Short mmCIF file of C-alpha atoms in Angstrom, two decimals:
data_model
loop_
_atom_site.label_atom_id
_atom_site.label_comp_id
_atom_site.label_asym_id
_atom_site.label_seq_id
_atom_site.Cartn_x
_atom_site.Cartn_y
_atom_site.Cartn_z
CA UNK A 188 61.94 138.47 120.59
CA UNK A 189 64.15 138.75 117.94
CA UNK A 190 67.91 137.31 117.81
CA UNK A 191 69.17 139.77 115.34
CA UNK A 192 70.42 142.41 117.25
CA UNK A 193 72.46 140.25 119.32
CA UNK A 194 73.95 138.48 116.39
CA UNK A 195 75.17 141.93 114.92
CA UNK A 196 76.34 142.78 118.84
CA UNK A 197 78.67 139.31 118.83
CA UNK A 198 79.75 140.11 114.82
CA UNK A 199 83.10 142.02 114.45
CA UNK A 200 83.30 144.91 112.28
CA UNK A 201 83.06 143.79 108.64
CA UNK A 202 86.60 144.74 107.60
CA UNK A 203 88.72 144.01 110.98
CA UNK A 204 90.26 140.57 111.72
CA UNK A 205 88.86 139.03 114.79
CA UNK A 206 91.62 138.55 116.89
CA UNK A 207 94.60 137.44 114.20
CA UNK A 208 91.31 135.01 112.32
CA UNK A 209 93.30 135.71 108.98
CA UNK A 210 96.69 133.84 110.42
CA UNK A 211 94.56 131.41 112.07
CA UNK A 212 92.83 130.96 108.33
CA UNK A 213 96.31 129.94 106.67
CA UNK A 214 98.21 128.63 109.02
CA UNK A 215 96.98 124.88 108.08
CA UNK A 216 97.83 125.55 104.68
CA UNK A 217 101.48 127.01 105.48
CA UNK A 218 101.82 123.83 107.57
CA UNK A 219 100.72 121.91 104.85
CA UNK A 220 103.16 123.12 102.00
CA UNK A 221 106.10 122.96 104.76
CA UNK A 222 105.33 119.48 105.58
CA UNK A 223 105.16 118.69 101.36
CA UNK A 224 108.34 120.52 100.88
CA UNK A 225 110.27 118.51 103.48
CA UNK A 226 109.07 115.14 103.83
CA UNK A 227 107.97 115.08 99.86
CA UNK A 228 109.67 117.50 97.26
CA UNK A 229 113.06 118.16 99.02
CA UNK A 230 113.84 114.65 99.14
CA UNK A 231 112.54 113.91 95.76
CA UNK A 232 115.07 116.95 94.17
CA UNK A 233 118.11 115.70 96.23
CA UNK A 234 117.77 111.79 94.60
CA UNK A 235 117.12 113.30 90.84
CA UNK A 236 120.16 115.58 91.78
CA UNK A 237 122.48 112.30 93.08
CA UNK A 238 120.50 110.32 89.59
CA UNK A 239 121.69 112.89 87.12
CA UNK A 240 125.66 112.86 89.11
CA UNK A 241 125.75 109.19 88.70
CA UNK A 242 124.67 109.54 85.23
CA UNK A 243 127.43 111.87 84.18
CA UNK A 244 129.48 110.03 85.98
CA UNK A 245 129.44 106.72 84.15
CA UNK A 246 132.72 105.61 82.65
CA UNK A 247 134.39 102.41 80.57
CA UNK A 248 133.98 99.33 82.97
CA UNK A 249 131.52 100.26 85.12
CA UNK A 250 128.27 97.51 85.88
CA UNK A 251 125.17 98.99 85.58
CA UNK A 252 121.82 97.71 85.75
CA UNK A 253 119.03 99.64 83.44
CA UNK A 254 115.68 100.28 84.16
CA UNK A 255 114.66 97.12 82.30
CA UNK A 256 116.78 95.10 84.44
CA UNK A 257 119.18 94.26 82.24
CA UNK A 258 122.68 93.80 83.67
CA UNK A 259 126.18 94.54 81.81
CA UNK A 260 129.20 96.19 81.76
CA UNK A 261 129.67 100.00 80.15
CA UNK A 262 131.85 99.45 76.90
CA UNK A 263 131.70 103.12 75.78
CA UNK A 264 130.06 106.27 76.37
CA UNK A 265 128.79 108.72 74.06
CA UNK A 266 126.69 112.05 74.66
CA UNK A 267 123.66 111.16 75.09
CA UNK A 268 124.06 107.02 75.18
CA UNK A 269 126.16 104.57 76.78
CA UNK A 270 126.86 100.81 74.86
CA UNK A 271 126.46 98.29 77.59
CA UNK A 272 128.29 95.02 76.63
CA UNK A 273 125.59 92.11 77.99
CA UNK A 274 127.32 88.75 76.91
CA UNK A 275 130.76 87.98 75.01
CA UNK A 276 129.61 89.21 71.67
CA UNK A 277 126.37 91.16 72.40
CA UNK A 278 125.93 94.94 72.82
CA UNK A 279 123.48 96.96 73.47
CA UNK A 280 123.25 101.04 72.69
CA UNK A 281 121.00 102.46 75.79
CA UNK A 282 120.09 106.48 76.69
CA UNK A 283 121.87 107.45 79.43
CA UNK A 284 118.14 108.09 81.17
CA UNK A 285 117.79 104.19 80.84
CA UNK A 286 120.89 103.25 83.52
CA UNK A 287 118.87 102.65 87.18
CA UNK A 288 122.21 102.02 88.96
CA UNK A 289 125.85 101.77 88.94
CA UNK A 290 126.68 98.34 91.10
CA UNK A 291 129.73 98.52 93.30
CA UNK A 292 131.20 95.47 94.21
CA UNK A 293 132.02 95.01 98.04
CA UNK A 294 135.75 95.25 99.10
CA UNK A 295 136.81 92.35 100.42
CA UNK A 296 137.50 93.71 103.69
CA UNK A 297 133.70 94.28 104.05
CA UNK A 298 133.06 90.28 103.29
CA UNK A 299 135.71 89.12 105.87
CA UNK A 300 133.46 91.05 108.47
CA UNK A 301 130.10 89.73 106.91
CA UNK A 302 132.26 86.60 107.76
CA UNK A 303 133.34 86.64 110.81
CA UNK A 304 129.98 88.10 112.01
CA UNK A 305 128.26 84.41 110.50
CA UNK A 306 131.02 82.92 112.57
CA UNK A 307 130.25 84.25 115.56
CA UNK A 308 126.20 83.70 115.08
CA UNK A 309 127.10 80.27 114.56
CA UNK A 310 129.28 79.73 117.53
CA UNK A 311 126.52 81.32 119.88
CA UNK A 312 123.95 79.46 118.37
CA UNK A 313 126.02 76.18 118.61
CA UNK A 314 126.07 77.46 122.45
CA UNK A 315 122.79 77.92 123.25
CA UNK A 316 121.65 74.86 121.94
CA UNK A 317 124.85 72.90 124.12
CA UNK A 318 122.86 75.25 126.91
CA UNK A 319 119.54 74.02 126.03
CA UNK A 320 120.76 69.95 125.91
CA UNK A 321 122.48 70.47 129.17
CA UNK A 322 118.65 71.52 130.29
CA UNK A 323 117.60 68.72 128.93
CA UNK A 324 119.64 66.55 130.58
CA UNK A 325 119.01 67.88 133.79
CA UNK A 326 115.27 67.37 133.72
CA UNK A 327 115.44 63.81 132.36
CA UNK A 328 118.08 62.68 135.00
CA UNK A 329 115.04 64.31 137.87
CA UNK A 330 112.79 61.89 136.01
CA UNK A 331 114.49 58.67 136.20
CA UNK A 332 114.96 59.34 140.10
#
């Protein structure tokens, strides 16, 4: 007996998708390039965008930090590079590629709440372990009677 014929009777028509097999070919690799372009390339273009604003951005005064780590103030900007002033006496000419960061300094409004958030740790912390002594107590009084 031989299996041909009923191979070619199970075969589509050479020429006619089998029931939408073409979509069901590239779907995987649609979902593939969506998932790249959201979770990888769209986020990738928005911090290069929000890099190259902060770049253009940089003024007289402001403390950067460079790629290299080096941390100083901007003394003057030209075109294309920005003189960082490291020390008293010492500065340095950079590209304005080689800036990683503007730093902003915290208001102080933001370190009185750091503040009073320690303070409060500290008081419940100070609490508990008043809580846990009281415990303490407890037991060792059931001992001695």
């Amino acid at each position: 007996m031989s299996f041909i014929p009923l191979l070619q009777a199970a075969a589509p028509a050479a020429g006619t998708p089998a029931n939408g097999g073409m979509l069901m070919t590239f779907a995987p690799f649609i979902l593939i390039i969506a998932i790249f372009y959201f979770f990888i390339i769209r986020p990738q273009n928005k911090k290069q965008k929000e890099t190259e604003k902060m770049i253009a951005a940089l003024k007289k005064g402001d403390k950067v930090i460079t790629i290299g780590g080096i941390h100083g103030t901007v003394s003057s900007t030209k075109e294309k590079t920005v003189i960082i002033k490291v020390d008293d006496g010492a500065k340095i000419e950079f590209n304005r590629s080689a800036v990683a960061s503007v730093v902003v300094d915290k208001p102080a409004a933001e370190k009185s709440a750091k503040n009073t958030k320690e303070e409060k740790k500290a008081v419940e912390s100070s609490e508990e372990k008043k809580s846990d002594d009281t415990a303490d107590n407890y037991w060792s009084e059931e001992k001695h009677e």
